[in-house]
Amino acid sequence: MEIAKRTENGSGQCVHLCRPPPAPDLPMQHRGADSGYNALAPPRAYPAPSLPPAPSRLLPSDLPAPHPPCPGSAAVRSPGSRFASSLRVLCSPPRRSAVFWRPWIDDGGEKEQEAPHNAVEAVPLKQGRSLMDWIRLTKSGKDLTGLKGRLIEVTEEELKKHNKKDDCWICIRGFVYNVSPYMEYHPGGEDELMRAAGSDGTDLFDQVHRWVNYESMLKECLVGRMAMKPALPKDYHEEKKVLNGMLPQSQVTDTLAKEGPSSPSYDWFQTDSLVTIVIYTKQKDINLDSVIVDHRDDSFRAETVIKDYSYLVHVALSHEIQEDFSVLVVENVGKIEIVLKKKENTSWKCLGHPQENHNSFIPKKDTGLFYRKCQLVSKEDVTHDTKLFCLMLPPSTHLEVPVGQHVYLRLPITGTEIVKPYTPVCDSLFSEFKEPVLPNNIYIYFLIKIYPAGFFTPELDQLQIGDYVSVSNPEGNFIISQLQELEDLFLLAAGTGFTPMVKVLNYALTNIPSLRKVKLMFFNKTEDDIIWRSQLEKLAFKDKRFEVEFVLSAPTSEWSGKQGYISPALLSEFLKRRSDTSKVLICLCGPTPFTEQGMKMLHDLNFSKDEIHSFTA
Ligand code: FAD
Ligand code: NAP
């Protein structure tokens, strides 16, 4: 039996992870550890090592650590919105528009529909230019770089020369790709891609979808690495070995020191049977979901998220430990304690050896996404096309996805790693609706709509119980403090745009004493599409603070409720604030045009920016 106990300890919170070995009926061969490391290291200072002899097919992960984005690049220095769009370059699209739909379907025009409502710009793509066609081309053995499998070091001058459609190189995180062969397959169109031509697109790429696994998508287009020698940050210094054999200074740039939170530090101590790693965050608003711990083989990784920054303790442990460990957060002093159990009661001379990015404190956007393999433990129908997936975290992982945040699921599809974002939910709207069969903190639940002609979800749906899917660390810009002292919470959700609302709703009703009203307006096509309808109705019945209104765009003649699409009339009637001064938050989520139209309508209705939160990738 799985056990996960959370205990309160003074002002601290603690979670113990104790797990037995996997159930014997689950296939053990999948249980191997995911490498987990994003192939590309976040930008930091490295001396430029020389290239190894070039194998014919080389992934960035096969190369030594890349350089940071080349500093001379105009694109890096001008991360304006004009450039942001160029980063759709390599992205699979969450947007519902002709532009983003077309390329992912195999037979192009045939399945194309008119883009609904106010669909944004359309870039016609030729037939046979879907993602699947691209994958086929990359596997055809064709020389896509024009370098016959050689990898080269690219100078900034050289990069700049390759700025034409038929000769277009782009640098991302120190690696240079020849994207000319990809032009016609790019969902955002060739012009979008050309905006990063001959330059470093790293920052621009990160601004839009840093999670997109371009290194897998473009591996056959890899030209080589930037040859530029980066300058070391002013306060860069070698790690110092003090106390317990290892207590290096963290690498913090000047900018960070001035603008960001102060740098955390860590220490460790031991008893005969335990090793405790202590992270001093120097922040008060630290919680159990602020720290993500992964222990695999001898590699120990603890990432602490502090505002928009990430602090990483990453070591190869010097001795073996047991699978279960506990995480304790002492909120009022911002201290995190991770208590590991030694396998043998011997004294450790040092904690271990530093691994990639150990003791770094850098903006979160500059960190790679870390994945771990999770096992599918259950899958149940929710509506005719939506399912509740339950994934189990690997042993020795502590991961709690914060309210309002999403993760990325990654699956290999025809040999290419494909990644899509999903928002974890609870196993039901409220625990009274379903006895919690499984303990918290080990399982992650997702409500996922299966699109029969979609690229990712049919593959996900094919997974059998016991199969694995990789799950990333959480992302997202929803801040829980937005809910503090709230009086009225309005939720506008369309289709699976309901998913972020689940935890927000749950959290608000449970933790916000000032809350007067939570109103959900839920847009769907038909009654059959409404996710957790009976739970929502029961909740409204039980808790008078909660109201739900369903709006259908394609109802049957029996439907007596509201009909149509999001509109100013619907919103002005729905969004009644108690007084001019009452604290209000409106959350929106759904197809991109729905969210965009909703935002505009809310501004027209004089709600301020601070009163609106839209969930996007
Ligand atoms: P896609 O291949 O992207 O296709 C989607 C739809 O478009 C399908 O109906 C497909 O048939 C249609 N389509 C594709 N190409 C064409 C074409 N040429 N012409 C006409 N139609 C076309 N989804 C959830 O279900 N649950 C979640 O919790 C969730 N969370 C999310 C969180 C974030 C932050 C974001 C941005 C998105 C989230 N999504 C969620 C959406 C999810 O990421 C995927 O976009 C979704 O699952 C579709 O993936 P797919 O690859 O199966 O479909
Ligand atoms: P759907 O069933 O296609 O649409 C739900 C409802 O919204 C329907 O009534 C639909 O009307 C309506 N709608 C669609 N486009 C609209 C528009 N432009 N303006 C007004 N109403 C519109 O929804 P779905 O397939 O579940 O898709 C949900 C979307 O939410 C996906 O795009 C997904 O990426 C997104 N999502 C985002 C996040 C996030 O960013 N955090 C999380 C979860 C889901 P008709 O179809 O009848 O026209």
XYZ file of C-alpha atoms and ligand atoms in Angstrom:
718
model
C 0.000 0.000 0.000
C 1.145 3.511 -0.782
C 1.452 5.870 2.136
C 1.839 9.613 2.013
C 1.360 11.396 5.279
C 1.299 15.139 5.651
C 1.690 16.417 9.147
C 1.667 19.899 10.508
C 4.649 20.723 12.620
C 4.514 24.087 14.249
C 4.643 26.590 11.468
C 6.120 23.955 9.194
C 4.540 21.574 6.759
C 5.881 18.158 6.190
C 5.297 15.409 3.745
C 6.691 11.916 4.116
C 7.015 9.775 1.092
C 7.057 6.106 1.837
C 6.522 3.728 -0.983
C 6.682 0.040 -1.448
C 8.104 -1.461 -4.607
C 5.804 -1.303 -7.627
C 2.917 -3.744 -7.803
C 4.124 -6.984 -9.331
C 1.571 -6.900 -12.132
C 3.020 -3.691 -13.516
C 5.644 -4.069 -16.213
C 9.013 -3.616 -14.599
C 10.905 -3.050 -17.795
C 9.487 0.467 -17.982
C 10.664 1.316 -14.571
C 14.031 2.597 -15.614
C 14.813 6.186 -14.777
C 14.114 8.838 -17.318
C 17.309 10.693 -18.006
C 15.293 13.672 -16.925
C 17.770 16.265 -17.920
C 16.814 18.666 -20.540
C 19.380 18.203 -23.206
C 20.428 21.823 -23.043
C 21.815 23.476 -20.004
C 20.518 26.906 -19.052
C 22.822 29.691 -20.142
C 25.734 30.059 -17.817
C 29.364 30.671 -18.152
C 31.472 27.921 -19.642
C 34.764 28.122 -21.374
C 34.322 27.052 -24.980
C 35.419 23.450 -25.212
C 36.521 22.094 -28.533
C 34.058 20.053 -30.526
C 34.326 16.314 -30.455
C 34.724 14.507 -33.764
C 31.323 14.823 -35.346
C 29.194 11.725 -35.520
C 26.668 11.687 -38.320
C 23.654 12.050 -36.054
C 24.248 14.057 -32.925
C 21.738 15.406 -30.486
C 22.551 18.556 -28.544
C 22.656 16.358 -25.472
C 25.582 14.526 -27.019
C 27.585 17.708 -27.245
C 29.473 19.380 -24.444
C 27.646 22.161 -22.630
C 26.647 24.931 -25.020
C 27.445 28.588 -24.724
C 24.881 31.067 -23.616
C 22.945 32.885 -26.316
C 25.444 34.874 -28.347
C 25.565 38.304 -26.794
C 25.992 40.238 -29.993
C 22.741 39.075 -31.467
C 20.212 41.789 -32.172
C 17.398 39.366 -31.551
C 18.543 38.642 -28.040
C 18.782 42.281 -27.222
C 15.355 43.124 -28.604
C 12.894 40.697 -27.126
C 9.893 42.708 -28.221
C 6.589 41.255 -29.274
C 7.579 41.458 -32.938
C 10.106 38.775 -32.256
C 8.005 36.771 -29.902
C 5.925 35.543 -32.786
C 8.987 34.251 -34.526
C 9.249 31.733 -31.786
C 6.242 29.897 -32.971
C 8.946 28.651 -35.235
C 9.261 25.364 -33.499
C 6.136 25.183 -31.510
C 3.174 22.931 -31.646
C 0.190 25.155 -31.296
C -2.213 25.488 -28.466
C -4.096 28.139 -30.446
C -7.294 27.446 -32.238
C -6.789 29.113 -35.550
C -6.250 28.055 -39.105
C -2.568 28.886 -38.713
C -1.996 26.524 -35.904
C -4.292 23.712 -36.819
C -3.409 22.979 -40.349
C 0.112 21.692 -40.130
C -0.554 18.971 -37.633
C -2.916 17.052 -39.801
C -1.570 14.587 -42.264
C -3.751 15.237 -45.234
C -3.791 19.021 -45.058
C -6.815 20.558 -46.661
C -9.102 17.602 -46.314
C -9.793 17.953 -42.618
C -9.502 21.674 -42.539
C -12.417 23.575 -41.099
C -13.262 27.189 -41.182
C -11.590 28.809 -38.215
C -14.338 29.688 -35.756
C -15.220 33.136 -34.517
C -12.424 35.637 -34.705
C -9.669 33.287 -35.758
C -6.350 35.068 -36.073
C -3.967 35.192 -39.027
C -3.940 32.197 -41.363
C -0.824 30.920 -43.052
C -1.647 28.454 -45.784
C 0.627 25.459 -45.685
C 1.114 23.159 -48.629
C -0.325 19.679 -48.516
C 2.047 17.112 -47.111
C 3.587 19.561 -44.672
C 2.143 18.261 -41.406
C 4.159 17.448 -38.297
C 3.987 13.800 -39.303
C 5.390 14.679 -42.749
C 8.201 16.542 -41.046
C 8.998 13.577 -38.829
C 9.037 11.338 -41.901
C 11.447 13.678 -43.667
C 13.779 13.779 -40.677
C 13.880 10.000 -40.664
C 14.429 9.667 -44.402
C 18.202 9.950 -44.058
C 18.239 13.091 -46.217
C 21.064 15.517 -45.435
C 19.051 18.395 -43.968
C 21.966 20.590 -42.944
C 23.915 20.407 -46.164
C 26.972 19.450 -44.117
C 26.838 15.729 -44.768
C 26.596 14.895 -41.080
C 29.527 17.099 -40.005
C 29.051 19.374 -37.022
C 30.858 22.675 -37.034
C 31.600 25.555 -34.709
C 29.690 28.586 -35.919
C 31.015 32.091 -35.418
C 28.663 35.001 -35.029
C 29.774 36.343 -38.420
C 29.027 32.997 -40.046
C 25.606 32.784 -38.414
C 24.659 36.224 -39.720
C 25.383 35.141 -43.304
C 22.701 32.457 -43.217
C 19.718 34.729 -43.202
C 17.820 33.773 -46.336
C 14.858 31.442 -46.712
C 16.837 28.858 -48.619
C 19.811 29.251 -46.289
C 18.520 30.042 -42.839
C 20.380 29.252 -39.634
C 19.064 30.019 -36.180
C 20.857 29.667 -32.856
C 18.951 28.347 -29.835
C 20.764 27.942 -26.543
C 24.147 27.909 -28.166
C 23.232 25.344 -30.833
C 22.797 26.330 -34.444
C 20.150 24.782 -36.680
C 19.644 25.028 -40.408
C 15.898 25.591 -40.444
C 15.482 26.050 -44.207
C 14.176 22.500 -44.711
C 11.667 23.127 -41.910
C 10.297 26.384 -43.384
C 7.318 24.870 -45.140
C 6.385 22.812 -42.101
C 6.374 25.687 -39.689
C 2.878 26.273 -38.265
C 3.431 30.014 -37.980
C 4.624 30.365 -41.575
C 7.952 31.110 -43.201
C 7.952 34.844 -42.496
C 7.611 34.222 -38.799
C 10.556 31.887 -38.879
C 12.630 34.312 -40.903
C 12.492 36.883 -38.137
C 15.071 34.916 -36.230
C 17.144 34.141 -39.334
C 20.903 34.406 -38.942
C 20.638 35.310 -35.276
C 20.220 33.980 -31.763
C 16.562 33.209 -31.137
C 16.954 31.820 -27.615
C 15.252 34.577 -25.661
C 12.562 34.901 -28.272
C 11.936 31.192 -28.288
C 11.778 31.159 -24.495
C 9.277 33.969 -24.414
C 6.746 31.930 -26.329
C 7.210 28.225 -25.672
C 10.441 27.299 -24.090
C 9.027 23.855 -23.426
C 8.863 22.885 -27.063
C 11.281 20.063 -27.666
C 12.993 21.647 -30.614
C 16.142 19.633 -29.949
C 14.243 16.481 -30.855
C 12.209 18.065 -33.670
C 15.255 19.656 -35.273
C 17.952 17.172 -34.432
C 18.611 16.431 -38.108
C 19.008 20.172 -38.755
C 21.783 20.641 -36.208
C 24.701 22.460 -37.781
C 26.846 22.699 -34.653
C 27.584 24.950 -31.767
C 28.286 28.645 -31.435
C 32.007 29.261 -31.264
C 31.769 32.431 -29.226
C 33.616 32.538 -25.977
C 31.273 33.964 -23.381
C 32.377 36.431 -20.771
C 32.211 35.129 -17.254
C 29.804 36.912 -14.940
C 31.718 39.365 -12.779
C 31.197 37.454 -9.605
C 31.773 34.027 -11.099
C 34.110 31.939 -9.070
C 34.976 28.335 -8.627
C 32.969 26.459 -6.074
C 34.551 26.668 -2.658
C 34.747 23.612 -0.525
C 33.955 24.434 3.058
C 32.080 22.857 5.937
C 30.933 19.292 5.400
C 33.154 19.076 2.346
C 30.837 21.016 0.093
C 29.241 24.369 0.529
C 29.913 26.355 -2.590
C 28.762 29.866 -3.274
C 25.887 29.973 -5.685
C 26.384 31.529 -9.066
C 24.444 34.716 -9.156
C 24.847 37.324 -11.814
C 25.027 41.043 -11.104
C 21.601 41.609 -12.592
C 20.044 38.966 -10.445
C 21.670 40.282 -7.316
C 20.196 43.701 -8.014
C 16.744 42.748 -9.246
C 15.840 39.316 -7.964
C 15.376 37.764 -4.539
C 18.515 37.206 -2.515
C 20.390 34.034 -3.262
C 19.506 30.956 -1.236
C 22.130 28.658 0.202
C 22.213 25.134 1.504
C 23.941 23.017 4.077
C 23.705 19.475 5.295
C 24.172 17.558 8.484
C 23.892 13.960 9.528
C 23.071 11.570 12.328
C 23.878 7.855 12.316
C 20.868 7.055 10.188
C 19.783 10.327 8.545
C 21.176 13.005 6.281
C 19.354 16.312 6.287
C 19.804 18.797 3.497
C 18.742 22.268 4.520
C 17.903 24.958 1.989
C 17.771 28.500 3.312
C 15.561 30.341 0.848
C 15.560 33.672 2.705
C 11.925 34.049 1.641
C 8.819 33.793 3.769
C 6.293 32.631 1.189
C 7.846 29.217 0.731
C 5.579 26.224 0.671
C 5.674 22.502 0.065
C 4.931 23.141 -3.576
C 7.942 25.469 -3.824
C 10.377 22.561 -3.767
C 10.590 19.662 -6.174
C 12.806 16.758 -5.209
C 13.903 13.904 -7.441
C 16.212 11.173 -6.303
C 17.285 8.531 -8.770
C 20.177 6.150 -8.450
C 22.771 8.304 -6.705
C 21.570 11.569 -8.255
C 19.788 13.927 -5.928
C 18.071 17.005 -7.288
C 16.099 19.604 -5.330
C 14.769 22.588 -7.241
C 13.325 25.408 -5.188
C 11.206 27.968 -6.971
C 11.448 31.426 -5.446
C 9.376 33.964 -7.299
C 10.601 33.787 -10.907
C 13.898 32.184 -9.951
C 15.057 28.664 -9.480
C 17.609 27.451 -6.961
C 19.041 24.022 -7.605
C 20.813 21.611 -5.320
C 22.045 18.842 -7.598
C 24.546 16.284 -6.404
C 25.626 12.723 -6.976
C 25.269 11.427 -3.441
C 28.370 9.881 -1.960
C 26.423 7.014 -0.352
C 23.230 5.109 -1.000
C 19.972 6.200 0.599
C 16.572 4.608 1.027
C 13.693 5.347 -1.322
C 11.553 7.284 1.131
C 12.418 10.713 2.431
C 10.540 13.589 3.959
C 10.313 17.246 3.096
C 9.689 19.834 5.774
C 9.076 23.501 5.183
C 9.410 25.995 7.993
C 7.460 28.785 6.372
C 8.180 31.654 8.709
C 11.913 31.398 8.191
C 11.827 30.090 4.615
C 13.760 26.967 5.498
C 13.353 23.669 3.672
C 14.631 20.441 5.178
C 14.900 17.281 3.158
C 15.528 14.311 5.409
C 17.142 11.337 3.688
C 17.507 7.913 5.268
C 20.909 6.323 4.941
C 21.013 2.785 3.643
C 23.925 2.032 5.906
C 24.677 3.712 9.194
C 28.089 4.974 8.240
C 29.408 8.483 8.553
C 29.451 10.448 5.269
C 32.557 12.533 4.681
C 30.837 14.621 2.077
C 27.340 14.895 0.683
C 28.465 14.055 -2.818
C 29.735 15.562 -6.029
C 28.204 18.576 -7.730
C 26.187 17.830 -10.851
C 24.988 20.033 -13.683
C 23.923 23.502 -12.473
C 24.394 22.566 -8.847
C 23.920 25.507 -6.491
C 22.797 27.788 -9.286
C 20.184 30.481 -8.767
C 18.898 31.687 -12.065
C 15.716 33.025 -13.637
C 13.296 30.144 -14.052
C 12.873 30.894 -17.721
C 16.549 30.082 -18.220
C 16.331 26.638 -16.699
C 15.604 23.566 -18.746
C 12.428 21.660 -17.996
C 13.079 18.612 -15.893
C 10.992 15.503 -16.590
C 10.424 12.296 -14.684
C 8.616 9.212 -15.909
C 5.237 8.660 -14.304
C 3.146 5.559 -14.506
C -0.450 5.508 -15.682
C -2.411 3.951 -12.839
C -5.980 4.612 -13.932
C -8.030 6.133 -16.704
C -11.756 6.710 -16.499
C -14.350 8.243 -18.800
C -15.712 11.594 -17.704
C -17.659 12.640 -20.797
C -17.902 11.023 -24.238
C -14.495 12.461 -25.174
C -12.860 13.504 -21.889
C -11.011 11.182 -19.542
C -9.538 11.441 -16.062
C -5.981 10.134 -16.156
C -4.182 9.304 -12.931
C -0.391 9.208 -13.057
C 1.845 8.014 -10.259
C 5.060 9.866 -9.550
C 8.190 7.757 -9.404
C 9.453 6.713 -6.000
C 11.598 9.327 -4.295
C 9.971 12.269 -5.971
C 8.356 15.152 -4.190
C 6.270 17.231 -6.593
C 3.123 19.199 -5.890
C 1.790 21.233 -8.774
C 0.778 24.666 -7.444
C -2.778 25.900 -7.918
C -3.248 27.408 -11.374
C -0.095 25.892 -12.868
C 0.337 23.328 -15.603
C 2.942 20.736 -16.509
C 4.072 19.286 -19.824
C 3.461 15.688 -20.748
C 6.001 14.112 -23.059
C 5.615 11.000 -25.149
C 7.672 9.554 -27.947
C 5.506 9.540 -31.070
C 6.991 7.760 -34.057
C 10.433 8.249 -32.569
C 10.135 11.954 -31.796
C 9.515 13.306 -28.328
C 6.289 15.304 -28.439
C 5.336 17.632 -25.608
C 1.960 19.229 -24.759
C 0.813 21.219 -21.715
C -1.867 19.943 -19.322
C -3.280 21.319 -16.085
C -3.518 18.889 -13.183
C -6.851 18.709 -11.387
C -8.036 17.024 -8.197
C -9.511 13.515 -8.459
C -12.932 15.056 -7.953
C -14.290 18.509 -7.328
C -14.459 17.902 -3.619
C -13.415 14.951 -1.556
C -17.010 14.318 -0.459
C -17.851 13.303 -3.993
C -15.418 10.475 -3.967
C -13.631 8.741 -1.149
C -9.946 9.361 -1.759
C -8.805 5.877 -2.675
C -5.276 7.030 -3.279
C -3.190 9.254 -1.061
C -2.299 12.717 -2.201
C 1.109 13.879 -3.316
C 2.005 10.735 -5.189
C -0.674 10.907 -7.832
C -1.376 13.576 -10.404
C -4.751 13.743 -12.111
C -5.522 15.172 -15.521
C -8.809 15.773 -17.291
C -7.922 15.367 -20.927
C -10.074 15.642 -23.995
C -9.197 13.094 -26.665
C -9.298 14.599 -30.142
C -9.627 11.689 -32.589
C -7.698 13.631 -35.236
C -5.311 15.185 -32.739
C -1.624 14.455 -32.699
C -0.922 13.832 -29.024
C -4.132 12.839 -27.248
C -4.884 9.686 -29.296
C -1.390 8.453 -28.353
C -2.031 9.275 -24.727
C -5.306 7.429 -24.925
C -3.486 4.379 -26.283
C -1.400 4.063 -23.121
C -2.144 0.995 -21.049
C -2.271 0.937 -17.263
C 1.341 0.547 -16.158
C 2.762 2.464 -19.141
C 4.863 5.566 -18.633
C 4.609 9.194 -19.652
C 7.120 11.882 -18.749
C 5.873 14.784 -16.645
C 7.719 18.089 -16.361
C 8.133 20.476 -13.477
C 5.245 22.936 -13.154
C 4.997 26.211 -15.020
C 2.539 29.059 -15.081
C 2.024 32.603 -13.951
C -0.952 32.252 -11.648
C -0.011 33.487 -8.184
C -2.005 32.162 -5.296
C -1.804 35.499 -3.493
C -4.187 36.814 -6.162
C -6.857 35.003 -4.180
C -6.041 36.540 -0.814
C -8.766 38.738 0.654
C -10.903 38.084 -2.369
C -14.632 38.694 -2.092
C -15.890 37.644 -5.504
C -14.300 35.066 -7.769
C -15.643 34.683 -11.298
C -14.548 31.797 -13.471
C -15.137 31.806 -17.226
C -14.263 28.439 -18.724
C -14.808 26.896 -22.162
C -14.396 23.147 -22.736
C -11.258 21.790 -21.098
C -10.474 25.385 -20.143
C -12.302 24.207 -17.014
C -9.180 22.346 -15.825
C -7.287 25.238 -14.153
C -10.542 26.295 -12.505
C -10.781 23.047 -10.562
C -7.941 23.732 -8.145
C -8.599 27.476 -8.050
C -12.206 26.832 -7.062
C -11.246 24.226 -4.537
C -8.543 26.391 -2.984
C -10.704 29.510 -2.840
C -13.651 27.797 -1.154
C -11.404 26.105 1.370
C -8.766 28.705 2.163
C -10.113 32.205 1.579
C -12.231 33.333 4.547
C -13.152 36.643 2.914
C -14.740 34.869 -0.051
C -18.365 35.809 -0.601
C -19.151 34.293 -3.962
C -17.599 32.001 -6.574
C -19.424 31.968 -9.879
C -18.518 29.693 -12.755
C -19.815 30.315 -16.263
C -19.042 27.163 -18.209
C -19.233 27.269 -22.023
C -19.657 24.048 -23.963
C -21.152 22.862 -27.209
C -23.738 20.436 -25.838
C -24.883 19.046 -22.493
C -22.857 15.903 -23.172
C -19.678 17.954 -23.251
C -20.021 19.354 -19.741
C -17.259 18.015 -17.538
C -18.273 17.014 -13.994
C -21.721 18.547 -14.404
C -23.353 16.653 -11.565
C -20.460 17.404 -9.226
C -20.747 21.089 -10.058
C -24.478 21.068 -9.426
C -24.053 19.218 -6.137
C -21.401 21.636 -5.030
C -23.662 24.589 -5.821
C -26.371 22.908 -3.789
C -24.096 22.235 -0.821
C -22.131 25.466 -0.736
C -24.240 28.554 -1.201
C -21.193 30.634 -2.026
C -20.833 28.693 -5.263
C -22.983 29.161 -8.369
C -22.622 27.567 -11.760
C -24.164 28.564 -15.063
C -23.851 26.460 -18.211
C -23.890 28.122 -21.618
C -24.203 25.914 -24.690
C -23.286 26.857 -28.240
C -25.004 23.913 -29.913
C -27.736 22.709 -27.524
C -30.571 20.369 -28.327
C -34.094 21.769 -28.472
C -34.686 20.533 -24.896
C -32.069 22.831 -23.418
C -33.689 25.585 -21.380
C -30.503 27.184 -20.104
C -28.316 29.865 -21.628
C -27.159 29.556 -25.228
C -24.534 31.135 -27.442
C -20.973 32.324 -27.062
C -19.182 34.590 -24.670
C -20.633 38.081 -25.121
C -20.729 41.469 -23.370
C -24.396 40.928 -22.572
C -23.759 37.574 -20.877
C -20.791 38.934 -18.969
C -22.356 42.139 -17.712
C -25.281 40.176 -16.328
C -23.018 37.549 -14.770
C -20.250 39.670 -13.298
C -22.021 41.579 -10.581
C -19.620 42.902 -7.997
C -20.947 43.592 -4.533
C -19.587 47.099 -4.303
C -17.222 49.329 -6.233
C -14.472 48.546 -3.778
C -14.943 44.784 -3.374
C -11.937 42.704 -4.332
C -12.743 40.711 -7.444
C -10.842 38.248 -9.613
C -12.010 36.943 -12.978
C -10.247 33.878 -14.378
C -10.621 32.900 -18.025
C -9.592 29.790 -19.886
C -10.578 28.100 -23.109
C -9.764 28.176 -26.814
C -7.417 31.097 -27.473
C -9.965 33.227 -29.387
C -12.451 32.672 -26.555
C -9.925 33.910 -24.020
C -8.850 36.842 -26.177
C -12.412 37.958 -26.837
C -13.270 37.524 -23.164
C -10.307 39.679 -22.117
C -11.368 42.457 -24.440
C -14.949 42.339 -23.217
C -13.782 42.492 -19.599
C -11.636 45.537 -20.286
C -14.613 47.170 -21.998
C -16.628 46.403 -18.883
C -14.012 48.369 -16.920
C -12.394 45.541 -15.020
C -8.775 46.355 -14.388
C -5.829 44.191 -15.448
C -5.256 43.156 -11.851
C -8.780 41.829 -11.696
C -8.362 39.485 -14.658
C -6.269 36.370 -15.015
C -6.201 34.462 -18.287
C -4.698 30.987 -18.376
C -2.461 30.467 -21.354
C 0.626 28.402 -22.134
P -3.960 18.670 -31.951
O -3.189 17.866 -32.908
O -3.354 19.899 -31.408
O -5.375 18.988 -32.535
C -6.381 19.646 -31.734
C -7.678 19.721 -32.507
O -7.477 20.425 -33.683
C -8.248 18.356 -32.925
O -9.650 18.412 -32.906
C -7.797 18.203 -34.297
O -8.663 17.354 -34.998
C -7.917 19.643 -34.750
N -7.078 19.878 -35.905
C -5.768 19.694 -35.976
N -5.354 20.038 -37.202
C -6.436 20.436 -37.876
C -6.663 20.902 -39.178
N -5.705 21.009 -40.068
N -7.894 21.252 -39.542
C -8.887 21.149 -38.679
N -8.753 20.697 -37.433
C -7.536 20.351 -37.044
N -6.184 20.030 -22.743
C -6.847 19.144 -21.970
O -7.594 18.305 -22.482
N -6.703 19.169 -20.612
C -5.894 20.050 -19.989
O -5.765 20.018 -18.755
C -5.179 20.995 -20.796
N -4.358 21.904 -20.226
C -3.724 22.810 -21.021
C -2.904 23.760 -20.418
C -2.304 24.713 -21.194
C -1.407 25.747 -20.531
C -2.515 24.729 -22.586
C -1.886 25.777 -23.437
C -3.279 23.762 -23.195
C -3.890 22.792 -22.419
N -4.658 21.793 -22.990
C -5.345 20.926 -22.199
C -4.647 21.572 -24.453
C -3.556 20.548 -24.815
O -2.277 21.099 -24.544
C -3.549 20.139 -26.298
O -3.545 21.289 -27.083
C -4.737 19.276 -26.635
O -4.727 18.120 -25.820
C -4.754 18.861 -28.108
O -3.644 18.053 -28.374
P -3.576 17.070 -29.632
O -2.139 17.019 -30.040
O -4.234 15.771 -29.363
O -4.431 17.765 -30.731
P -14.505 23.307 -27.411
O -15.370 22.174 -27.004
O -14.051 23.379 -28.813
O -15.172 24.694 -27.059
C -15.820 24.929 -25.829
C -16.853 26.017 -26.030
O -16.191 27.220 -26.410
C -17.846 25.707 -27.146
O -19.086 26.186 -26.813
C -17.276 26.439 -28.301
O -18.213 26.780 -29.294
C -16.773 27.682 -27.630
N -15.789 28.372 -28.430
C -14.843 27.843 -29.209
N -14.146 28.798 -29.813
C -14.692 29.964 -29.412
C -14.439 31.316 -29.704
N -13.514 31.644 -30.544
N -15.201 32.235 -29.126
C -16.185 31.907 -28.311
N -16.486 30.635 -28.019
C -15.748 29.687 -28.549
O -13.265 23.364 -26.427
P -12.148 22.295 -26.188
O -11.973 21.441 -27.414
O -12.403 21.628 -24.890
O -10.846 23.192 -26.103
C -10.502 23.850 -24.944
C -9.349 24.806 -25.206
O -8.887 25.274 -23.956
C -8.179 24.229 -25.959
O -7.818 25.141 -26.942
C -7.086 24.149 -24.913
O -5.810 24.370 -25.453
C -7.467 25.278 -23.985
N -6.966 25.045 -22.633
C -6.055 25.945 -22.168
C -5.554 25.791 -20.916
C -4.563 26.810 -20.423
O -4.125 27.643 -21.166
N -4.139 26.778 -19.190
C -5.993 24.748 -20.099
C -6.920 23.855 -20.594
C -7.423 24.004 -21.875
P -18.315 26.017 -30.725
O -17.267 24.962 -30.744
O -19.688 25.480 -30.804
O -18.056 27.041 -31.751
